[in-house]
XYZ file of C-alpha atoms in Angstrom:
787
model
C 60.149 -137.602 62.736
C 58.964 -138.433 59.268
C 55.323 -138.307 58.124
C 54.592 -141.935 58.679
C 55.775 -141.843 62.176
C 53.777 -138.729 62.883
C 50.633 -140.171 61.365
C 51.058 -143.312 63.458
C 51.249 -141.280 66.594
C 48.330 -139.200 65.662
C 46.239 -142.303 64.888
C 47.127 -143.687 68.371
C 45.822 -140.505 70.013
C 42.775 -140.492 67.719
C 41.940 -144.008 68.802
C 41.668 -142.965 72.451
C 39.656 -139.914 71.538
C 37.378 -141.802 69.192
C 36.595 -144.351 71.910
C 35.372 -141.614 74.276
C 33.344 -139.741 71.718
C 31.722 -143.032 70.433
C 30.615 -143.855 74.042
C 29.158 -140.410 74.397
C 27.430 -140.764 70.980
C 25.929 -144.208 71.856
C 24.913 -143.095 75.325
C 23.215 -139.921 74.221
C 21.445 -141.707 71.362
C 19.916 -144.049 74.000
C 19.058 -140.977 76.053
C 17.395 -139.394 73.037
C 15.395 -142.543 72.395
C 13.784 -142.385 75.844
C 13.037 -138.667 75.865
C 9.547 -137.728 74.875
C 9.309 -134.037 73.760
C 11.244 -131.964 71.370
C 12.329 -129.723 74.257
C 13.600 -132.578 76.393
C 15.561 -133.890 73.406
C 17.191 -130.615 72.545
C 20.021 -130.701 75.019
C 21.063 -134.361 74.211
C 20.687 -133.695 70.507
C 23.138 -130.842 70.798
C 25.715 -133.171 72.555
C 25.311 -135.678 69.854
C 25.736 -133.118 67.139
C 28.904 -131.704 68.804
C 30.416 -135.224 69.177
C 29.781 -136.086 65.534
C 31.299 -132.788 64.472
C 34.432 -133.176 66.605
C 34.964 -136.676 65.518
C 34.687 -135.685 61.911
C 37.405 -133.101 62.303
C 39.695 -135.472 64.242
C 39.188 -138.250 61.548
C 40.015 -135.713 58.775
C 43.333 -134.963 60.575
C 44.418 -138.587 60.468
C 43.144 -139.425 56.959
C 40.379 -141.677 57.983
C 38.092 -140.481 55.224
C 35.423 -143.037 55.695
C 34.715 -141.953 59.260
C 34.916 -138.272 58.188
C 32.232 -138.900 55.551
C 30.006 -140.819 58.017
C 30.187 -138.239 60.607
C 29.559 -135.420 58.089
C 26.371 -137.322 56.914
C 25.202 -137.819 60.616
C 25.731 -134.039 61.069
C 23.441 -133.337 58.100
C 20.726 -135.471 59.601
C 21.039 -133.651 63.065
C 21.236 -130.251 61.387
C 17.924 -131.066 59.526
C 16.180 -132.277 62.747
C 17.326 -129.080 64.589
C 16.213 -126.845 61.739
C 12.732 -128.335 61.581
C 12.404 -128.475 65.412
C 10.998 -131.914 65.367
C 11.618 -135.041 67.440
C 14.265 -137.338 66.341
C 12.577 -139.939 63.953
C 12.277 -143.316 65.529
C 13.831 -144.920 62.461
C 17.085 -142.996 63.103
C 17.986 -144.665 66.480
C 18.854 -148.087 65.000
C 20.688 -146.421 62.133
C 22.681 -144.211 64.588
C 23.717 -147.096 66.765
C 24.682 -149.032 63.534
C 26.990 -146.056 62.688
C 28.715 -146.183 66.075
C 29.173 -149.858 65.883
C 30.640 -149.571 62.279
C 33.192 -146.933 63.373
C 34.307 -149.151 66.306
C 34.612 -152.063 64.028
C 36.682 -150.011 61.601
C 39.045 -149.063 64.517
C 39.322 -152.702 65.716
C 40.259 -154.077 62.420
C 43.935 -153.564 61.414
C 43.965 -149.923 62.348
C 41.210 -149.291 59.959
C 42.668 -151.021 56.940
C 40.038 -153.808 56.683
C 38.092 -153.525 53.440
C 34.853 -154.966 54.841
C 34.685 -152.435 57.704
C 35.460 -149.673 55.242
C 32.597 -150.852 53.092
C 30.237 -150.705 56.079
C 31.184 -147.078 56.603
C 30.313 -146.292 52.961
C 27.077 -148.134 53.007
C 25.940 -146.394 56.151
C 27.058 -143.030 54.811
C 24.723 -143.553 51.721
C 21.823 -144.569 53.954
C 22.277 -141.435 56.016
C 22.312 -139.288 52.912
C 19.075 -140.838 51.707
C 17.547 -140.859 55.179
C 14.987 -137.986 54.635
C 14.297 -139.235 51.057
C 12.563 -142.307 52.566
C 8.815 -141.721 53.026
C 8.592 -143.322 56.390
C 11.444 -141.249 57.734
C 10.032 -138.037 56.319
C 6.701 -138.878 57.841
C 8.338 -139.461 61.183
C 10.281 -136.267 60.856
C 7.202 -134.250 60.044
C 4.886 -135.799 62.645
C 7.362 -136.575 65.415
C 5.813 -139.917 66.052
C 8.387 -140.772 68.694
C 7.474 -137.743 70.858
C 4.453 -136.953 72.983
C 3.282 -133.507 71.798
C 3.699 -130.856 74.532
C -0.157 -130.329 74.517
C -0.811 -133.977 75.407
C -1.702 -134.406 79.009
C 0.760 -136.364 81.192
C -0.349 -139.720 82.726
C -2.598 -138.838 85.696
C -1.269 -139.394 89.162
C -2.700 -142.494 90.748
C -3.114 -144.209 87.438
C -1.113 -147.279 88.602
C 2.097 -146.317 87.005
C 4.712 -148.135 89.141
C 7.777 -146.051 88.427
C 10.803 -145.102 90.691
C 9.024 -142.625 92.911
C 6.009 -144.937 93.684
C 7.968 -148.216 94.130
C 9.949 -148.647 97.217
C 11.909 -151.498 95.560
C 12.864 -149.725 92.270
C 14.220 -146.756 94.145
C 15.911 -146.291 97.447
C 14.741 -142.632 97.609
C 12.886 -139.966 95.670
C 14.127 -139.073 92.219
C 16.293 -135.959 91.953
C 15.461 -133.097 89.613
C 18.189 -134.311 87.425
C 16.790 -137.850 87.347
C 13.410 -136.554 86.314
C 14.819 -134.726 83.342
C 16.969 -137.617 82.348
C 14.833 -140.806 82.953
C 16.898 -143.117 80.709
C 20.522 -142.331 80.935
C 21.872 -140.796 84.166
C 23.343 -137.398 83.451
C 26.392 -137.871 85.603
C 27.360 -140.865 83.437
C 27.483 -138.655 80.303
C 29.175 -135.888 82.234
C 31.928 -138.223 83.402
C 32.751 -138.980 79.755
C 32.752 -135.292 78.693
C 34.730 -133.966 81.623
C 38.209 -132.772 80.538
C 40.267 -133.822 83.553
C 44.009 -134.053 83.566
C 44.713 -137.772 83.310
C 47.635 -139.872 82.117
C 47.301 -143.185 80.211
C 49.560 -146.170 79.954
C 50.017 -148.489 77.041
C 46.986 -150.562 77.974
C 44.769 -147.561 78.158
C 44.427 -147.302 81.953
C 43.730 -143.726 83.066
C 45.054 -142.461 86.300
C 44.295 -139.043 87.792
C 47.511 -136.809 87.836
C 46.987 -135.966 91.587
C 47.126 -139.693 92.300
C 50.321 -140.100 90.348
C 51.777 -137.197 92.191
C 51.065 -138.774 95.593
C 52.693 -142.063 94.547
C 55.661 -140.098 93.134
C 56.114 -138.332 96.504
C 56.141 -141.660 98.373
C 58.847 -142.960 95.887
C 60.970 -139.894 96.579
C 60.767 -140.534 100.390
C 62.034 -144.159 99.682
C 65.247 -142.637 98.343
C 66.304 -141.520 101.844
C 65.644 -144.979 103.133
C 67.593 -146.451 100.219
C 70.637 -144.199 101.022
C 70.424 -145.007 104.768
C 70.309 -148.683 104.152
C 73.380 -148.505 101.839
C 75.338 -146.588 104.632
C 74.389 -149.132 107.227
C 75.161 -151.991 104.956
C 78.638 -150.671 104.726
C 78.787 -150.516 108.542
C 77.715 -154.223 108.613
C 80.527 -155.076 106.225
C 83.123 -153.398 108.472
C 81.650 -155.173 111.455
C 82.001 -158.488 109.569
C 85.656 -157.658 108.846
C 86.307 -156.967 112.525
C 84.665 -160.327 113.545
C 86.756 -162.027 110.871
C 90.008 -160.567 112.343
C 88.899 -161.458 115.840
C 88.290 -165.054 114.711
C 91.787 -165.224 113.289
C 93.301 -163.961 116.691
C 91.123 -166.429 118.590
C 92.337 -169.263 116.424
C 95.934 -168.347 117.154
C 95.197 -168.046 120.886
C 93.453 -171.489 120.772
C 96.606 -173.037 119.177
C 98.795 -171.334 121.825
C 96.607 -172.714 124.676
C 96.530 -176.151 123.195
C 100.381 -176.201 122.900
C 100.542 -174.964 126.545
C 98.176 -177.782 127.640
C 100.289 -180.295 125.804
C 103.383 -178.785 127.536
C 101.524 -179.034 130.939
C 101.185 -182.821 130.465
C 104.988 -182.937 130.305
C 105.306 -181.062 133.587
C 106.074 -177.707 131.924
C 104.337 -174.569 133.151
C 103.674 -171.248 131.343
C 106.445 -168.703 131.643
C 105.741 -165.210 133.185
C 105.964 -163.635 129.712
C 103.609 -166.115 128.133
C 101.032 -165.575 130.909
C 101.188 -161.827 130.410
C 100.901 -162.128 126.714
C 97.727 -164.369 127.118
C 96.194 -161.956 129.602
C 96.756 -158.956 127.241
C 95.007 -160.970 124.439
C 91.944 -161.606 126.559
C 91.920 -158.025 127.844
C 91.871 -156.736 124.253
C 89.224 -159.138 123.256
C 87.087 -157.983 126.074
C 87.320 -154.366 125.033
C 86.582 -155.200 121.441
C 83.617 -157.326 122.409
C 82.186 -154.377 124.461
C 82.765 -152.063 121.401
C 81.083 -154.530 119.034
C 78.082 -154.914 121.502
C 77.587 -151.216 121.626
C 77.670 -150.972 117.780
C 75.162 -153.890 117.503
C 72.884 -152.153 119.954
C 72.969 -149.026 117.922
C 72.360 -150.887 114.725
C 69.471 -152.725 116.263
C 67.996 -149.373 117.371
C 68.417 -147.973 113.850
C 66.880 -150.908 112.147
C 63.845 -150.772 114.504
C 63.338 -147.078 113.480
C 64.074 -148.106 109.867
C 61.420 -150.900 110.080
C 58.797 -148.566 111.478
C 59.555 -145.894 108.744
C 59.619 -148.520 106.048
C 56.308 -150.129 107.276
C 54.595 -146.761 107.301
C 55.919 -145.702 103.977
C 54.923 -149.193 102.513
C 51.400 -148.913 103.941
C 51.045 -145.323 102.608
C 52.444 -146.285 99.192
C 50.026 -149.350 99.124
C 47.020 -147.161 99.934
C 47.960 -144.545 97.348
C 48.549 -147.217 94.820
C 45.092 -148.723 95.658
C 43.661 -145.273 95.199
C 45.318 -145.045 91.805
C 43.702 -148.393 90.835
C 40.253 -146.948 91.505
C 38.059 -146.257 88.591
C 34.555 -144.795 88.449
C 31.660 -147.324 88.186
C 30.853 -145.509 84.934
C 33.666 -147.472 83.293
C 31.451 -150.641 83.804
C 27.981 -149.253 83.857
C 28.186 -147.472 80.603
C 28.598 -150.767 78.811
C 25.034 -151.836 79.660
C 22.521 -149.310 78.144
C 22.949 -150.448 74.632
C 22.749 -154.089 75.703
C 19.565 -153.399 77.661
C 18.052 -151.768 74.573
C 18.859 -154.826 72.422
C 17.730 -157.515 74.838
C 14.505 -155.711 75.593
C 13.625 -155.348 72.012
C 14.404 -158.974 71.313
C 12.037 -159.874 74.084
C 9.346 -157.507 72.939
C 9.576 -155.572 76.288
C 9.872 -151.826 76.952
C 12.501 -150.979 79.505
C 13.706 -147.618 80.873
C 17.293 -148.072 82.145
C 18.684 -145.622 84.615
C 22.263 -145.402 85.948
C 23.047 -143.730 89.265
C 26.146 -143.233 91.361
C 28.468 -143.757 88.314
C 31.096 -141.501 89.921
C 31.680 -143.908 92.846
C 35.108 -145.357 92.607
C 36.189 -149.011 92.997
C 39.183 -151.089 92.212
C 39.328 -151.575 88.384
C 40.006 -155.310 88.946
C 36.738 -155.620 90.741
C 34.978 -153.758 88.034
C 36.415 -156.188 85.385
C 35.258 -159.148 87.591
C 31.822 -157.754 88.018
C 30.917 -157.458 84.376
C 29.709 -161.036 84.049
C 27.644 -161.056 87.320
C 25.850 -157.829 86.303
C 25.390 -159.133 82.734
C 23.562 -162.208 84.132
C 21.430 -160.142 86.566
C 20.416 -157.627 83.890
C 19.549 -160.437 81.330
C 17.577 -162.258 83.977
C 15.694 -159.155 84.950
C 14.654 -158.495 81.443
C 14.073 -162.036 80.376
C 11.853 -163.277 83.147
C 11.641 -160.498 85.783
C 10.051 -157.708 83.732
C 6.574 -158.351 82.229
C 5.502 -157.787 78.601
C 3.887 -154.332 78.069
C 0.372 -155.802 77.806
C 0.789 -157.675 81.094
C 2.060 -154.451 82.809
C -1.015 -152.520 81.602
C -3.375 -155.188 83.006
C -1.542 -154.901 86.297
C -1.978 -151.115 86.437
C 1.804 -150.408 85.673
C 3.360 -148.263 82.942
C 4.095 -150.209 79.742
C 7.743 -149.240 80.105
C 9.420 -150.986 83.056
C 12.039 -149.318 85.198
C 15.383 -150.974 85.500
C 18.062 -149.142 87.653
C 21.709 -149.843 88.294
C 23.263 -147.744 91.080
C 26.670 -147.452 92.771
C 26.772 -146.391 96.393
C 29.683 -145.621 98.847
C 29.199 -147.372 102.198
C 30.903 -146.712 105.468
C 34.335 -148.214 105.689
C 36.051 -149.618 102.599
C 33.117 -151.069 100.816
C 31.065 -150.104 97.864
C 27.480 -151.357 97.015
C 26.152 -152.043 93.624
C 22.217 -152.277 93.492
C 20.203 -153.556 90.574
C 16.511 -152.996 90.904
C 13.401 -153.490 88.698
C 9.707 -152.934 89.058
C 8.756 -156.290 87.439
C 6.779 -159.211 88.640
C 9.084 -160.193 91.495
C 10.355 -163.698 92.213
C 7.878 -166.521 92.257
C 8.908 -168.310 95.411
C 6.622 -171.331 94.802
C 8.184 -171.917 91.402
C 11.750 -171.643 92.818
C 10.778 -174.258 95.588
C 9.369 -176.598 92.956
C 12.354 -176.423 90.873
C 14.662 -176.922 93.844
C 12.733 -180.114 94.813
C 13.050 -181.321 91.178
C 16.803 -180.778 91.324
C 17.050 -182.709 94.537
C 18.255 -179.727 96.647
C 15.683 -180.380 99.288
C 12.489 -182.455 99.908
C 8.974 -181.320 99.439
C 8.266 -181.032 103.121
C 11.348 -178.985 103.615
C 10.328 -176.679 100.777
C 6.896 -176.203 102.414
C 8.435 -174.936 105.592
C 10.578 -172.325 103.861
C 9.784 -168.683 104.333
C 9.492 -166.486 101.138
C 12.949 -164.900 101.678
C 14.589 -168.365 102.290
C 12.902 -169.600 99.075
C 14.130 -166.605 97.160
C 17.673 -167.304 98.169
C 17.510 -170.722 96.391
C 17.844 -169.004 93.015
C 21.607 -168.893 93.660
C 21.812 -172.635 93.739
C 23.027 -174.239 90.524
C 20.349 -175.543 88.252
C 17.493 -173.618 89.847
C 15.696 -171.391 87.367
C 12.068 -170.269 87.142
C 12.244 -169.737 83.369
C 9.774 -172.024 81.526
C 12.326 -172.609 78.686
C 16.169 -172.730 78.497
C 17.445 -170.189 75.939
C 21.016 -168.867 75.188
C 20.050 -165.898 77.443
C 18.787 -167.649 80.527
C 16.993 -170.640 82.050
C 19.832 -173.109 82.788
C 19.983 -171.987 86.363
C 23.765 -171.365 86.063
C 23.885 -167.592 85.774
C 22.750 -166.786 89.304
C 25.036 -169.440 90.759
C 27.930 -167.726 88.836
C 26.856 -164.373 90.183
C 27.008 -165.588 93.798
C 30.265 -167.469 93.327
C 32.067 -164.510 91.667
C 30.872 -162.033 94.398
C 32.093 -164.361 97.160
C 35.382 -164.856 95.385
C 35.874 -161.025 95.474
C 35.250 -161.019 99.256
C 31.715 -159.511 98.891
C 28.203 -160.371 99.867
C 24.998 -160.734 97.919
C 21.418 -160.252 99.126
C 17.967 -160.111 97.533
C 14.739 -158.309 98.240
C 11.630 -159.146 96.233
C 7.899 -158.545 96.491
C 5.419 -160.330 94.210
C 3.983 -157.914 91.648
C 6.290 -155.036 92.671
C 9.900 -155.959 91.733
C 13.216 -157.197 92.897
C 16.420 -155.679 94.205
C 19.908 -157.230 94.309
C 22.368 -155.684 96.797
C 26.064 -156.485 95.981
C 28.366 -155.307 98.760
C 32.023 -155.354 97.591
C 35.428 -154.264 98.858
C 36.519 -151.019 97.414
C 39.969 -152.328 96.828
C 41.385 -155.811 96.041
C 44.803 -156.284 97.469
C 44.991 -157.676 101.025
C 42.802 -159.652 103.403
C 43.238 -161.619 106.640
C 43.600 -165.386 106.321
C 44.054 -168.384 108.515
C 47.158 -170.356 107.736
C 47.005 -174.122 108.013
C 49.503 -176.770 107.386
C 48.488 -179.983 105.575
C 51.023 -182.630 104.535
C 54.206 -180.708 103.802
C 52.290 -177.606 102.495
C 50.823 -174.403 103.835
C 47.429 -173.153 102.735
C 45.440 -170.062 103.529
C 41.640 -170.007 104.212
C 40.079 -166.475 104.067
C 39.119 -165.411 107.603
C 35.644 -164.295 106.308
C 34.800 -168.057 105.862
C 36.402 -169.317 108.985
C 33.761 -169.848 111.699
C 36.088 -171.272 114.361
C 39.362 -173.159 114.944
C 38.524 -176.174 117.199
C 39.949 -179.358 118.681
C 38.027 -182.430 117.656
C 38.150 -185.358 120.168
C 38.212 -188.674 118.566
C 35.372 -190.072 120.813
C 33.217 -187.227 119.575
C 33.270 -188.437 115.883
C 30.113 -190.164 114.728
C 29.185 -191.713 111.419
C 25.963 -191.059 109.368
C 25.261 -192.175 105.930
C 28.781 -193.518 105.627
C 30.182 -190.055 106.352
C 31.985 -188.683 109.522
C 30.124 -185.991 111.483
C 30.722 -184.011 114.652
C 28.491 -181.826 116.716
C 29.265 -178.160 116.202
C 26.980 -175.720 118.205
C 24.378 -178.524 118.452
C 24.457 -178.989 114.683
C 25.536 -182.145 112.890
C 28.531 -180.956 110.875
C 30.486 -182.916 108.138
C 34.065 -183.684 109.065
C 36.590 -184.027 106.157
C 40.310 -184.404 105.993
C 41.779 -181.431 104.036
C 44.526 -183.593 102.508
C 41.836 -186.039 101.276
C 39.720 -183.214 99.783
C 42.627 -181.627 98.045
C 44.019 -185.045 96.887
C 47.492 -184.502 98.334
C 49.620 -186.776 100.356
C 48.784 -186.629 104.106
C 50.993 -186.779 107.137
C 51.497 -189.845 109.269
C 49.710 -188.859 112.487
C 50.465 -190.168 115.913
C 47.626 -192.087 117.426
C 48.769 -191.146 120.968
C 46.781 -187.934 121.213
C 43.052 -187.989 121.840
C 42.311 -184.974 119.587
C 43.361 -183.093 116.451
C 42.950 -179.531 115.127
C 40.276 -178.630 112.662
C 38.899 -175.469 110.949
C 35.212 -174.969 110.676
C 34.500 -173.269 107.342
C 31.210 -171.756 106.466
C 29.340 -169.684 103.715
C 25.659 -168.806 104.231
C 23.934 -171.837 105.891
C 26.548 -174.422 104.861
C 29.387 -175.411 107.104
C 32.072 -178.149 107.230
C 34.953 -179.065 109.607
C 38.319 -179.546 107.937
C 40.932 -181.651 109.757
C 44.435 -180.187 109.319
C 47.868 -181.009 110.625
C 48.388 -177.725 112.350
C 46.859 -174.205 112.497
C 49.707 -171.747 112.137
C 47.800 -168.603 112.927
C 46.204 -165.532 111.156
C 47.978 -162.811 109.218
C 47.292 -160.196 106.543
C 47.609 -161.809 103.185
C 48.734 -160.061 99.918
C 46.797 -161.683 97.104
C 48.685 -162.840 94.009
C 46.487 -163.686 90.973
C 47.167 -167.106 89.425
C 47.291 -165.643 85.941
C 45.232 -166.449 82.822
C 46.948 -169.836 82.379
C 45.389 -170.989 85.752
C 42.144 -169.139 85.456
C 40.116 -171.876 87.367
C 41.900 -174.335 89.527
C 39.663 -176.638 91.693
C 39.762 -175.536 95.370
C 42.216 -172.736 94.728
C 41.337 -169.042 94.202
C 44.775 -167.323 94.313
C 48.273 -167.454 95.841
C 50.368 -165.426 98.253
C 53.859 -165.127 99.754
C 53.742 -165.330 103.647
C 55.775 -163.199 105.854
C 58.318 -166.025 106.194
C 58.844 -165.830 102.477
C 57.172 -169.143 101.947
C 54.597 -169.494 99.069
C 51.134 -170.670 99.850
C 47.821 -171.271 97.964
C 44.604 -169.428 98.997
C 41.710 -171.967 99.149
C 38.319 -171.317 97.631
C 35.922 -171.766 100.536
C 32.916 -172.470 98.269
C 34.783 -175.317 96.539
C 35.656 -176.752 99.887
C 32.041 -176.760 101.054
C 30.931 -178.518 97.885
C 33.446 -181.257 98.239
C 32.156 -184.659 99.275
C 34.005 -185.883 102.374
C 35.245 -189.472 101.938
C 34.898 -189.318 98.148
C 37.937 -190.913 96.672
C 37.358 -189.934 92.956
C 40.118 -188.244 91.042
C 39.851 -184.487 91.194
C 38.899 -184.224 87.521
C 36.888 -187.281 87.103
C 33.335 -186.591 85.696
C 30.127 -188.228 86.691
C 29.850 -189.727 83.210
C 33.303 -191.420 83.666
C 32.261 -192.669 87.083
C 29.738 -195.159 85.771
C 29.957 -197.776 83.035
C 26.619 -196.784 81.686
C 26.740 -193.588 79.607
C 23.738 -191.329 79.215
C 21.798 -191.883 75.927
C 20.959 -188.978 73.677
C 18.531 -189.375 70.726
C 19.813 -186.750 68.121
C 17.192 -185.618 65.590
C 18.709 -183.560 62.688
C 18.063 -183.728 58.866
C 21.335 -182.013 57.951
C 24.102 -184.532 57.659
C 26.759 -181.947 58.489
C 25.032 -180.648 61.646
C 24.191 -184.224 62.654
C 27.795 -185.330 62.431
C 29.042 -182.263 64.189
C 26.678 -182.612 67.089
C 27.127 -186.404 67.259
C 30.881 -186.131 67.522
C 30.714 -183.343 70.142
C 28.197 -185.293 72.330
C 30.210 -188.614 72.064
C 33.383 -186.779 73.110
C 31.526 -185.436 76.165
C 30.645 -188.970 77.224
C 27.175 -189.598 75.761
C 25.897 -192.562 73.701
C 24.309 -190.997 70.635
C 21.519 -192.379 68.484
C 20.488 -190.464 65.307
C 17.282 -189.833 63.373
C 16.723 -187.720 60.264
C 13.266 -186.424 61.147
C 10.612 -186.272 63.986
C 8.611 -189.284 62.684
C 11.550 -191.668 62.673
C 12.732 -190.406 66.010
C 9.324 -190.934 67.730
C 9.250 -194.461 66.407
C 12.751 -195.051 67.849
C 11.828 -194.067 71.373
C 10.655 -197.499 72.715
C 13.699 -199.165 71.355
C 16.406 -196.679 72.313
C 14.839 -195.430 75.677
C 16.940 -192.263 75.577
C 17.750 -190.098 78.591
C 17.126 -186.882 76.483
C 16.133 -185.877 72.916
C 18.178 -183.185 71.074
C 16.201 -182.069 68.038
C 16.270 -179.634 65.144
C 12.981 -177.791 64.446
C 12.766 -177.471 60.663
C 12.602 -181.038 59.221
C 10.603 -183.008 56.723
C 7.545 -185.207 57.683
C 7.476 -184.051 61.318
C 9.280 -180.937 62.669
C 10.741 -180.527 66.100
C 7.646 -178.660 67.442
C 5.374 -181.602 66.553
C 7.807 -184.153 67.849
C 7.909 -182.309 71.232
C 4.051 -182.286 71.360
C 3.836 -186.042 70.606
C 6.441 -186.768 73.266
C 4.440 -184.755 75.807
C 1.231 -186.513 74.837
C 2.792 -189.955 75.272
C 2.101 -191.573 78.663
C 5.520 -193.428 78.428
C 7.695 -190.424 77.546
C 5.786 -187.379 78.779
C 8.625 -186.438 81.184
C 11.481 -187.112 78.694
C 13.622 -183.863 78.474
C 13.619 -182.212 75.016
C 16.271 -179.636 73.826
C 15.474 -177.858 70.609
C 18.520 -176.723 68.526
C 17.423 -174.481 65.634
C 18.002 -171.559 63.369
C 14.599 -169.977 64.350
C 15.332 -167.169 66.748
C 12.265 -165.006 66.916
C 10.282 -164.448 70.159
C 7.300 -166.149 68.493
C 9.242 -169.322 67.625
C 10.469 -169.506 71.265
C 7.014 -169.143 72.603
C 5.924 -172.002 70.277
C 8.738 -174.022 71.800
C 7.392 -173.298 75.228
C 3.854 -174.230 74.220
C 5.050 -177.492 72.684
C 6.772 -178.490 76.032
C 10.449 -178.190 75.151
C 12.885 -177.869 78.074
C 15.463 -175.812 76.355
C 15.770 -173.736 73.166
C 19.319 -173.204 71.661
C 19.722 -170.952 68.578
C 22.240 -172.223 66.135
C 23.512 -168.722 65.039
C 24.583 -168.160 68.648
C 25.772 -171.721 69.162
C 28.076 -172.350 72.128
C 29.259 -175.953 72.593
C 29.825 -175.505 76.384
C 26.401 -173.936 76.941
C 24.763 -176.797 75.004
C 26.544 -179.483 77.041
C 25.742 -177.687 80.273
C 22.028 -177.476 79.170
C 21.948 -181.334 78.385
C 23.628 -182.135 81.670
C 20.905 -180.330 83.594
C 18.436 -183.025 82.540
C 20.467 -186.196 82.564
């Protein structure tokens, strides 16, 4: 191997090592930031110091000089802090996280060859070298402003500090001694990253414990015996085939002989004695051979029955061990969130103490990957409008720093539970009911009759949000609906506990593995579909005289409840089967989720069996009504239907599957676009017109307000910073106008501070979208919420 090949292999190994050390660095920096005294910080500081030192040495070995220099500068800062026995200066935490991000960026860009990422490393190295030369940093280092002095009294018990031990919602039990010492970053999470276990990695970086690989290998060895036995019996089957072929040839000769004899009989000629004996001997030989073949077939059938049982057991064992190999600790997912929590809480001006528990609990890595977005939505919502600002928490008798905890738990059976809890303000049930009424999900009298728990469950309906303003983080009412849908798709369940003023807990119960499930097979047209058994309430016969019509839709009575009846072929937009009118009934499957049910007419119910899930792949990531595919025991392919999509279908609706509401009507919604930049104005105008809107434009707020009576728009989309009248003032004037006070207003601006957002709320805007974080789909979804 030449030097270039060696260096390439070393750098590949370094990338894996660097990823682990950077995670540990980032996690322990977060832990340091939340520890109060010098004594508490000492252990975490030592871990950070060692990680920087080890990373420096590894970088030197592979000629990554920029990383080496940066780690050396970090070491120097840590050494100075340890020498002076002071708390880590508050100013260092942002700088430390910037260093971690810069190294990651360097590794992600052309194997570290990007000049811009290299320049970042150099700039951060210089900042670290000058860190203690800066007056504010020196002052922090000398006074330890981030730490509470050991002589300071701790908060008195009974002071109203609602933390984990005093809030039944924020914690499912008392904190352990480890938790008390590590209130921000669960110790087991860091330990899981530092543990030197014997693991193997494939090309994509998946790590599998060696003992799991050994178990799979043993099962593979056992299959060798079955392979050899099947080859032996295949040879016997071939010999048996040859015997039958020979027998067929002899039988053909005998048939010709008998035919000739019968023809002779018609001419009064009888068989000779020799001919009769010859024919008798033939049938006697055939009889003996048939007995022998029957005996061999019985032996083969017995063997293949034993073979089938052995193969079934081996397959089941191999599948279980492969499932086990696919399990990964929750830490793989959970450890991605502490830094995000820090950033979002700071953006929102809130103080949040984030704890991780149960990070060692194992779950299928595919489920972990699918749970990233739901947890992201839940955490963002908790910080954005679940947790109060510090001043509000003080007035409520709570600690300024809120507690947000994410836990993994192993349940009985093959399920895992993820729990996210906070000690914030809880869910405002009245605000949820009001929003649900506004969205047309229920009537005001129905809302008044809802219990608190029933009202809270409405947050998972699309478009329901209690946020006073729509931002890029939350408020569109889509995130919680996505959470519910994703968990249902994984075969899990979601429940919520909330108490006003005390906090909220989300329980996500998930299967530990994702491979097989039981499904009901139905035939519709010429195709077979599978409906997950968890969503099938019952298979029924529907008698034609029991079908009623209400609001132009067919309904039946199911358990004394009016239930919609739809034809599955009509819902899926596939050709149906010509059905005979002779029968008085037809089969149907009652599908349900939560409180929603629907009966689906099918051609035939084929039964229930265990289904092996086959992903549709990235090319077909989201297909209406379909969640996955499978191969049935008969070898026939079948699509697995998405029960939630089926329940949201409108029975009797003959629209094309992909037809939008905007295309359904001749009148397109009207948008008044207010933007002084011609480039931004044209960009937004083209985008909105392509999405099916009629767009009218104005260059400032004054002209836009004057156009309202003429245009009568369905929504206003406006910039903020404009001449004559800015977007805030335009929004205020719209809200003060009797004719347009309810007109929806979406602000699209470069102003991203919390103060600007609060100004938007005060002015009466319905949504606030920051241009620097502009996402076309999010903007369109936001606009469609109001028109």
